[in-house]
Coordinates of C-alpha atoms in Angstrom, one line a residue:
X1 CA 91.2 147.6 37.8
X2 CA 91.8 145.7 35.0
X3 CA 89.0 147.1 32.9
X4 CA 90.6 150.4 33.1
X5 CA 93.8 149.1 31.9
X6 CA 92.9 149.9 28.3
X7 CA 92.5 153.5 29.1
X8 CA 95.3 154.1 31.2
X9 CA 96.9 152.8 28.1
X10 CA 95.9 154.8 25.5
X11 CA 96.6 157.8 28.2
X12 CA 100.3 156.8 28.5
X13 CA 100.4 156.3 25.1
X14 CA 99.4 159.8 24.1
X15 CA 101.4 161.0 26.8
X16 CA 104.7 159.5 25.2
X17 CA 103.9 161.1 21.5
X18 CA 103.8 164.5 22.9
X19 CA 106.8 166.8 22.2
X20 CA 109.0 167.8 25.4
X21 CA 108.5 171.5 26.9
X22 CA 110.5 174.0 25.4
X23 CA 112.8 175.0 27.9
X24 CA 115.3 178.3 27.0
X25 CA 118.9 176.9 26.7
X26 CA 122.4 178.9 28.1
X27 CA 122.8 179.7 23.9
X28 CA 118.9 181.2 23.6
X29 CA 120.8 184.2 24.6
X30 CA 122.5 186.8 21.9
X31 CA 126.1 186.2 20.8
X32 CA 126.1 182.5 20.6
X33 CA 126.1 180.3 17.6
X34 CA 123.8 176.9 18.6
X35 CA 124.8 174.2 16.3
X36 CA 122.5 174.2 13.2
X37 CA 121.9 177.9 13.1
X38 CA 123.2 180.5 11.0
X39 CA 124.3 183.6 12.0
X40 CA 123.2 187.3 10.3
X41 CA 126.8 187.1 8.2
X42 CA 130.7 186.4 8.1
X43 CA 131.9 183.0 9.4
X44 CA 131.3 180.9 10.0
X45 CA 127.6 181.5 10.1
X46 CA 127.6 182.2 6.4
X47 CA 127.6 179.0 4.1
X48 CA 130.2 180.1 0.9
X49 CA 128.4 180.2 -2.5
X50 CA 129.6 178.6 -5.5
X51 CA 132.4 180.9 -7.5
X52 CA 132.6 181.3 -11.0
X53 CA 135.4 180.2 -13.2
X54 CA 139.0 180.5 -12.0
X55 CA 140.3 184.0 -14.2
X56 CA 136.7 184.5 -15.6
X57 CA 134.8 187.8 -14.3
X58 CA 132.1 187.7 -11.7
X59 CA 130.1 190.5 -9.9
X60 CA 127.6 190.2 -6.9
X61 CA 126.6 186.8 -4.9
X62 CA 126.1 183.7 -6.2
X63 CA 123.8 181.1 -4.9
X64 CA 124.2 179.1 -1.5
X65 CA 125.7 175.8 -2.1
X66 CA 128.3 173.4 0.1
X67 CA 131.0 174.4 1.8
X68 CA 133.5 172.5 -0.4
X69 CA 132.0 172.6 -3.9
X70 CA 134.1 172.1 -6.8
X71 CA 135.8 175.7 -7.4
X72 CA 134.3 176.9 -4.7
X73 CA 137.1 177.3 -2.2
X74 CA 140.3 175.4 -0.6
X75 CA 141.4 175.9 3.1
X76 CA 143.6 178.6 3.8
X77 CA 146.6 177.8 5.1
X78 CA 146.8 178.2 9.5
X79 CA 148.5 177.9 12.1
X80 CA 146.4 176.2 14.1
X81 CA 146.4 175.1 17.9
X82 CA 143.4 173.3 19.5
X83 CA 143.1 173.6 23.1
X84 CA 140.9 171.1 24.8
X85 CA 139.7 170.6 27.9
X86 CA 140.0 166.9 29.6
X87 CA 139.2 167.3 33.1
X88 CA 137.3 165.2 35.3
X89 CA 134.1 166.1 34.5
X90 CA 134.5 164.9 30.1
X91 CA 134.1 161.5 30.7
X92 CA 136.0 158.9 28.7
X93 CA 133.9 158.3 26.2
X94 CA 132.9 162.2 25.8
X95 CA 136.8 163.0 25.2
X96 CA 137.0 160.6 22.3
X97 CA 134.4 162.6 20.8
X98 CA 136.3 165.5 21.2
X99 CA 139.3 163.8 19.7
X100 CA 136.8 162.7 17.1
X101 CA 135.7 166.4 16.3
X102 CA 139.6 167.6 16.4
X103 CA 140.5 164.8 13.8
X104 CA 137.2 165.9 11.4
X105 CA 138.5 169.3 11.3
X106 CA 142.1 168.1 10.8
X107 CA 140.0 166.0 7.4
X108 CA 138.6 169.7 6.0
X109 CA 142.1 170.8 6.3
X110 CA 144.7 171.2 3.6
X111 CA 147.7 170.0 5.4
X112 CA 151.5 170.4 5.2
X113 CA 154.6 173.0 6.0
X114 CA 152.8 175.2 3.5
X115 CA 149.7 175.1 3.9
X116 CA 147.9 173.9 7.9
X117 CA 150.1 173.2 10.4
X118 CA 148.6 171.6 13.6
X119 CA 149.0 171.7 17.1
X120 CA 147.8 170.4 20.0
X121 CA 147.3 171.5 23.9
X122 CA 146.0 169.2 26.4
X123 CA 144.6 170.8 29.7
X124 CA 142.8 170.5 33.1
X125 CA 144.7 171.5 36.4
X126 CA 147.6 170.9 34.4
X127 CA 148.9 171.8 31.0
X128 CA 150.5 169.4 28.3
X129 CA 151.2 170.3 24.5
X130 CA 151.0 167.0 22.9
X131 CA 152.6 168.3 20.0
X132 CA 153.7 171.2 18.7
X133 CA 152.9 173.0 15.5
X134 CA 155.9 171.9 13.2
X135 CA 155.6 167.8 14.5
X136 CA 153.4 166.6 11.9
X137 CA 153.3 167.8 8.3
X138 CA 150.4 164.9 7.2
X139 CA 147.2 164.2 8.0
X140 CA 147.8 160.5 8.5
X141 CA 150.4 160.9 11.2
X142 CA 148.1 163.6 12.6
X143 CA 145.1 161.8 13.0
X144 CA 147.2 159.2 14.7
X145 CA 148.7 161.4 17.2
X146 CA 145.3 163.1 18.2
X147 CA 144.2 159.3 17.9
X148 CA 146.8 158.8 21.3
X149 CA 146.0 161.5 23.3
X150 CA 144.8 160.9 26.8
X151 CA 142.9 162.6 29.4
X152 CA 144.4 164.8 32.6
X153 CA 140.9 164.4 34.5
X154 CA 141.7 166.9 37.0
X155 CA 140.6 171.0 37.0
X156 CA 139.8 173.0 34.2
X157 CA 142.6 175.3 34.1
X158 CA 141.3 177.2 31.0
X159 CA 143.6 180.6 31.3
X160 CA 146.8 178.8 32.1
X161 CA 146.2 176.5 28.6
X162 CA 145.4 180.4 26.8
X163 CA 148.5 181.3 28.2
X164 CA 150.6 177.8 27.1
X165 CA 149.7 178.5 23.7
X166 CA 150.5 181.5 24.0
X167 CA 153.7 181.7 25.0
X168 CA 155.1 178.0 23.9
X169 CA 152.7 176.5 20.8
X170 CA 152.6 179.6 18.8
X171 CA 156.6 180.0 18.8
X172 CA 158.5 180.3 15.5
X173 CA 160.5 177.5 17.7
X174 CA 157.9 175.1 18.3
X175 CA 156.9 176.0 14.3
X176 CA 154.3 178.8 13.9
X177 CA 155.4 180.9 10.8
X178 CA 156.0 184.4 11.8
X179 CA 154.6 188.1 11.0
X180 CA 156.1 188.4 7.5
X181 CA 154.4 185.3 6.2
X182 CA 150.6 186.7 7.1
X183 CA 149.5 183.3 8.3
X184 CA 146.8 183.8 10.6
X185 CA 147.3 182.2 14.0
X186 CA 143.9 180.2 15.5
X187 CA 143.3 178.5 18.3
X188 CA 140.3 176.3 19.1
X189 CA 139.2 176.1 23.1
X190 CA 136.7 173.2 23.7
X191 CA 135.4 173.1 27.7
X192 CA 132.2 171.3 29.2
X193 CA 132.7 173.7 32.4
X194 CA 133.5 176.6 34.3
X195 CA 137.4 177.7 34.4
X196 CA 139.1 177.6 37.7
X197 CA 141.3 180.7 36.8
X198 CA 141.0 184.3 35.5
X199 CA 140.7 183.9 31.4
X200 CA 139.6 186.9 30.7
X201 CA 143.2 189.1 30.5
X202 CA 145.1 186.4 29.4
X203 CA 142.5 185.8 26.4
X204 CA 142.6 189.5 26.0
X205 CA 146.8 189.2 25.5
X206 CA 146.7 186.0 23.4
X207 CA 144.3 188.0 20.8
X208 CA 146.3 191.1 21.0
X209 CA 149.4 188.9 20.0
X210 CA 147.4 188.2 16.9
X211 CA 145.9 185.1 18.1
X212 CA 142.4 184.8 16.9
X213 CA 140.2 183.0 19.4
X214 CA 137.3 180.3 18.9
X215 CA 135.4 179.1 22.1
X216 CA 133.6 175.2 21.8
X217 CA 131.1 175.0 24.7
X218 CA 129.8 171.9 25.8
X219 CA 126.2 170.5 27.9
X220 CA 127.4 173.0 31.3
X221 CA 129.9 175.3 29.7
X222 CA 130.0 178.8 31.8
X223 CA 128.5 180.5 28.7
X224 CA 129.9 183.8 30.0
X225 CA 133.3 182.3 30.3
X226 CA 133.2 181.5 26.6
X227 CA 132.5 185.1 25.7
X228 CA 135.3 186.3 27.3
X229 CA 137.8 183.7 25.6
X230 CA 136.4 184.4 22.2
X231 CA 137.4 186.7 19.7
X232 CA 135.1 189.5 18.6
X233 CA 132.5 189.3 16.6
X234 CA 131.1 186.7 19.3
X235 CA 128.4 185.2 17.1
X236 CA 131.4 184.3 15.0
X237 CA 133.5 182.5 17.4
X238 CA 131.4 181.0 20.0
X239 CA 129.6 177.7 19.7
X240 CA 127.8 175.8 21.7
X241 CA 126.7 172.3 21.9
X242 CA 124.6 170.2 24.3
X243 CA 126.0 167.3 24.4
X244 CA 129.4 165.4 23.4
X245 CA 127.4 163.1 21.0
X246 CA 126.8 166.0 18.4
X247 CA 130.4 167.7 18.6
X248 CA 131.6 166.2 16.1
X249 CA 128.9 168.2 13.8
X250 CA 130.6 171.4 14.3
X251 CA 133.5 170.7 11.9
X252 CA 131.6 171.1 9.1
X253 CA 131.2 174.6 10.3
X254 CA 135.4 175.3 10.5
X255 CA 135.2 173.7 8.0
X256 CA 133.4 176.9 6.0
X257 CA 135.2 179.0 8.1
X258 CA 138.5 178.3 6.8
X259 CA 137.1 178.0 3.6
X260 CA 139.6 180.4 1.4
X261 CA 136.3 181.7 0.0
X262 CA 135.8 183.5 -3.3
X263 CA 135.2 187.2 -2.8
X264 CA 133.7 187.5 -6.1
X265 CA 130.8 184.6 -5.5
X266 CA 130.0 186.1 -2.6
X267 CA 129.6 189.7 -3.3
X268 CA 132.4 191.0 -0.7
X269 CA 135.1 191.9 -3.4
X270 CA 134.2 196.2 -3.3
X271 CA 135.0 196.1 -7.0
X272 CA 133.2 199.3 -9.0
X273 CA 132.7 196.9 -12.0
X274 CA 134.2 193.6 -12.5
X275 CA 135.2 191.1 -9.8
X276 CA 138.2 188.5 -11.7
X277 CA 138.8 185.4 -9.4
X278 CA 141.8 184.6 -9.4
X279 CA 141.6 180.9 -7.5
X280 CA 142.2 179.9 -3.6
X281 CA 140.5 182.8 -2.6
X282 CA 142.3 185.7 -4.3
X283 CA 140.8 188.2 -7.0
X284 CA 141.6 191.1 -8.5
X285 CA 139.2 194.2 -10.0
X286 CA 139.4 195.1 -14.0
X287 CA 136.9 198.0 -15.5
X288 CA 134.4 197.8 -18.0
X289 CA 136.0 199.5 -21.2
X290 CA 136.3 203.2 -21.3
X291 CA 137.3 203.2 -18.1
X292 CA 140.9 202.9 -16.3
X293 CA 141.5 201.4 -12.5
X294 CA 142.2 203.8 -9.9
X295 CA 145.1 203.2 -7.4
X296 CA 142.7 202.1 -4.8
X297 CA 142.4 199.0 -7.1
X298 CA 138.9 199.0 -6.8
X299 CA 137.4 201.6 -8.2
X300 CA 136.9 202.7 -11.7
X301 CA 137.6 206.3 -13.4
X302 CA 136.6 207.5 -17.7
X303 CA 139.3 207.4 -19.9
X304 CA 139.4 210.6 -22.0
X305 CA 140.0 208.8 -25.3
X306 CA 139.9 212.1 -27.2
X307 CA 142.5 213.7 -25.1
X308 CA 144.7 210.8 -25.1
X309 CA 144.4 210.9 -29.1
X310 CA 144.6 207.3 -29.4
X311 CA 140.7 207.6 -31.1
X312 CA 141.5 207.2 -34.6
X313 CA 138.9 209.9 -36.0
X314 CA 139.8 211.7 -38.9
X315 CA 137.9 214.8 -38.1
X316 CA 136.1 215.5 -34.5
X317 CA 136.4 212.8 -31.6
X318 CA 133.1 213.8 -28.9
X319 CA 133.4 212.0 -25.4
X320 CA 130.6 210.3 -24.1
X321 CA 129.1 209.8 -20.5
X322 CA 129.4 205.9 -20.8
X323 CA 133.4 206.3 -21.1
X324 CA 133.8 205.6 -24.3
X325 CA 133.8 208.3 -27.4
X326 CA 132.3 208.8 -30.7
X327 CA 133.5 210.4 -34.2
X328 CA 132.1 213.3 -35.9
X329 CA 133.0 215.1 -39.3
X330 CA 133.4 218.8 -40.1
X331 CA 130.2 220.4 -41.5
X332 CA 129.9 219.5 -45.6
X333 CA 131.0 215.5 -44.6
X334 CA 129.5 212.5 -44.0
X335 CA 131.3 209.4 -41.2
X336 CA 131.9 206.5 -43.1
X337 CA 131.0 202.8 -42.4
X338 CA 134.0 202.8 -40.6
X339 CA 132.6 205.5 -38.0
X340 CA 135.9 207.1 -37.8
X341 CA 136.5 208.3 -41.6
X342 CA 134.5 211.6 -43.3
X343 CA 133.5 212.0 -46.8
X344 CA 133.1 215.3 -48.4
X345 CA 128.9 215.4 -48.9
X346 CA 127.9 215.8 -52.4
X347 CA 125.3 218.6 -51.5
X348 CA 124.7 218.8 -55.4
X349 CA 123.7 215.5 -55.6
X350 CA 121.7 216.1 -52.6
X351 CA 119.7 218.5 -53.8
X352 CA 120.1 220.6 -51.2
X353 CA 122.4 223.3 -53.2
X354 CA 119.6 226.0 -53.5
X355 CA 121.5 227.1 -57.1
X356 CA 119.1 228.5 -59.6
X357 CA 121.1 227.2 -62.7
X358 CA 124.0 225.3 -62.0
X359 CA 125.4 223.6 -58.6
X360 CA 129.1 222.9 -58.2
X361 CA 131.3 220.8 -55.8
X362 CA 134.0 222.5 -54.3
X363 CA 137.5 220.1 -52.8
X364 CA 136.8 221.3 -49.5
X365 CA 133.3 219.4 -49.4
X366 CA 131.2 222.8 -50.0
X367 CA 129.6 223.9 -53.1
X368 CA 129.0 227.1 -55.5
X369 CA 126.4 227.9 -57.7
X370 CA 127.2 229.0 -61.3
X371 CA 124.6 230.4 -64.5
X372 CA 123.9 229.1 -67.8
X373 CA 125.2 230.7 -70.4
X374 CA 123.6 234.6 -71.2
X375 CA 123.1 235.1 -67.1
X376 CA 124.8 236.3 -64.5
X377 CA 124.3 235.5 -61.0
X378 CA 122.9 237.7 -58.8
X379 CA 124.4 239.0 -55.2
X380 CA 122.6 236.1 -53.6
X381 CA 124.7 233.9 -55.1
X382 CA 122.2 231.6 -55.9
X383 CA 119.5 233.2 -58.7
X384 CA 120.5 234.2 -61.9
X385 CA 119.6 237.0 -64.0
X386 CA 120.1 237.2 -68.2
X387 CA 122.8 239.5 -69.5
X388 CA 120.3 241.0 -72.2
X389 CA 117.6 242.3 -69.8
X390 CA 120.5 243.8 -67.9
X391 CA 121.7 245.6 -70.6
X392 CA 118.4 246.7 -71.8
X393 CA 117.9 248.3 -67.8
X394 CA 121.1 250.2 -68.0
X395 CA 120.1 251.7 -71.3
X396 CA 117.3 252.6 -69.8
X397 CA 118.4 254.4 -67.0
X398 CA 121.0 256.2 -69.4
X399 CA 118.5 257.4 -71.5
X400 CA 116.5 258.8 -68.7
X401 CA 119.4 260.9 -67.7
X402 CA 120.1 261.6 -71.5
X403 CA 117.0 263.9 -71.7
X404 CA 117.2 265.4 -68.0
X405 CA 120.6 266.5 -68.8
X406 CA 119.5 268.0 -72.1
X407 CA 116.4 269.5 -70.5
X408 CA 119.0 271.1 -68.1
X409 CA 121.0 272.6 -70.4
X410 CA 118.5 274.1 -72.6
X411 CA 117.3 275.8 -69.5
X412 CA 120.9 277.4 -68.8
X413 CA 121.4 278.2 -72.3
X414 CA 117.9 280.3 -72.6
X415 CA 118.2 282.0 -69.0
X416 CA 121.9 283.2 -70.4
X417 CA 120.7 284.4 -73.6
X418 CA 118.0 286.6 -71.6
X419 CA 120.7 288.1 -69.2
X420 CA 123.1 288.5 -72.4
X421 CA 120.2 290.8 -74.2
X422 CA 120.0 292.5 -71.0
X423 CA 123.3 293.6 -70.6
X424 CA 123.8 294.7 -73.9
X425 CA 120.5 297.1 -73.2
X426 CA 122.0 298.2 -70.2
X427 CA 125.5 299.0 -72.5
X428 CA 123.7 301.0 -75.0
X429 CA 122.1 303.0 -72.9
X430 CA 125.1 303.5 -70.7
X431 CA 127.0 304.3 -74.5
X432 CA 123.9 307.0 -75.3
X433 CA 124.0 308.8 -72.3
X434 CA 128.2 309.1 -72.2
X435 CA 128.1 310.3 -75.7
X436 CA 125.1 313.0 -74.9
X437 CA 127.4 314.4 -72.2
X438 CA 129.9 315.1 -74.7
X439 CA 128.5 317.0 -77.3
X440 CA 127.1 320.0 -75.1

């Protein structure tokens, strides 16, 4: 036997190195959060980014960092009530952890009548509200009253501790702030087991109240139970843990998910075009220039800078498709350095005049041609032609019409000379031939 020894040996010591089975837990399921995880968005399965300068633009996400970087964010302020369970099955040891877990939250918290204010609801067959919301305004004497807190050990009345807070921690009485302020209302439930009464209606009636619901399951938590207590989306407010040794862990992760977290860092804000932090959370949305805010506050519309006349250009202002607007001159200017001023062109200068002889600047930032001396410009208004040659072409042409006009007359004065010598023939004859008639 004992020359075996060394082998069974080395068999039990392989044996020990090897990794346990993998055995599906309660949380393998969808709509549960296991500790260590991250869920697909929101809170608290999104870790906040770092955010850019208090009052200094910022568009789109930012890069994952720590839940309470410098800047990053500071904890909104709550009224918050945690609800746990200390019935017989959390053992003694197990519900200091709890009150472990309750007073590391309480640590991520800003505290005081303005900001957190903390209750506290002890249950198992039995209800107790250790103390209400408005008892402690520090987290010193806070941490010492969770610190004091001691178990019930019997039943896990889960719907009549919903319905407690409910009705008696969340009072403007016992010191929740009401409607008008828009302090949300949150209440933690942490149970290791199934609940002995109906939680599903009552859970249903605290949430419709405005109660927003987070369920802390524990090792043999009724993983259906939790889903019913929990506020919607589920992979936001459930959480599960397996075992009261690591339940402390999860208030790292309230911690980010009452994180007053920078809308610009993250890329949530909806602006068009520029995300502004504006610190503890808040922003506001401003538009690149050119463009005006619309009354949504988010979006972003072109400002018609030529119709508003607020421009500046001396001649023409032309909108452009960016928002902004350009200046233009009348035809015969130039735009100055200043891109707003126009300067009549010197087209002379330029060379551009087309003027045979002489170019000349006109006020109005045109031009005219002119002729030298002993020319005369030409219906173009551009060539020039000389005076001389002119002259010399109209002389022509009247001497041409001189001799046609002569010609003409000659003609007229000959043809009438012939019918003159005709008609005295025609009177002689006429004469003759009266004067015969008398005579016989």
């Amino acid at each position: 036997m004992l020359r075996y020894l060394p082998g069974l040996l080395l068999l039990l010591w392989q044996l020990l190195l090897l990794p346990p089975p993998v055995v599906p837990g309660p949380l393998d399921r969808p709509g549960f959060l296991r500790l260590g995880t991250r869920g697909p968005g929101g809170n608290p399965g999104r870790r906040p980014a770092p955010a850019a300068p208090t009052g200094t633009p910022y568009s789109g996400a930012g890069q994952h960092g720590g839940a309470r970087g410098a800047g990053v964010c500071k904890s909104m302020p709550l009224d918050l009530v945690f609800i746990i369970d200390s019935s017989r099955s959390v053992r003694p040891l197990e519900f200091t952890k709890v009150k472990t877990f309750v007073s590391r939250v309480i640590d991520t918290l800003d505290i005081g009548p303005a900001d957190t204010r903390v209750a506290v609801v002890n249950y198992a067959s039995t209800v107790k509200i250790e103390f209400h919301l408005q008892t402690h305004s520090d987290k010193q004497s806070l941490k010492q009253a969770v610190a004091r807190i001691t178990p019930l050990s019997t039943g896990t009345m889960s719907g009549l501790a919903i319905q407690t807070a409910m009705d008696e921690a969340f009072t403007v009485e016992a010191g929740a702030r009401g409607p008008a302020s828009n302090i949300p209302k949150v209440a933690i439930i942490v149970t290791d087991g199934r609940p002995q009464d109906q939680v599903s209606e009552v859970a249903a009636r605290a949430q419709a109240s405005g109660i927003e619901l987070y369920a802390v399951g524990v090792d043999r938590a009724d993983m259906e139970s939790l889903k019913m207590m929990a506020s919607e989306p589920l992979d936001e407010h459930v959480f599960y843990v397996e075992t009261y040794g690591v339940i402390e862990k999860l208030s790292s992760r309230f911690q980010e998910t009452f994180c007053a977290l920078d809308p610009c860092v993250l890329g949530t804000h909806q602006c068009q075009h520029v995300c502004v932090s504006d610190g503890e959370g808040k922003h506001h949305c401003e538009c690149s220039q050119g463009y005006s805010l619309n009354a949504d506050k988010k979006t972003c519309s072109v400002i018609d800078k030529c119709a508003l006349n607020t421009h500046g250009c001396e001649h023409i202002c032309v909108n452009d498709r960016t928002g902004s607007y350009h200046c233009e001159c009348y035809e015969g200017y130039t735009l100055n350095e200043d891109r707003k001023t126009c300067s009549a062109q010197d087209q002379c200068a330029l060379g551009t005049h087309g003027c045979q002889h002489i170019c000349v600047n006109d006020r109005a930032g045109s031009h005219h041609c002119e002729c030298y001396e002993g020319y005369t410009l030409n219906e173009d208004k551009k060539t020039c032609s000389a005076i001389a040659e002119a002259r010399r072409l109209i002389s022509t042409e009247d001497a041409c019409a001189c001799e046609a006009t002569l010609a003409f007359q000659d003609k007229v004065s000959s043809y009438l000379q012939r019918l003159n010598t005709k008609l005295d023939d025609i009177l002689e004859k006429l004469q003759a031939n009266e004067y015969g008639q008398i005579h016989r």
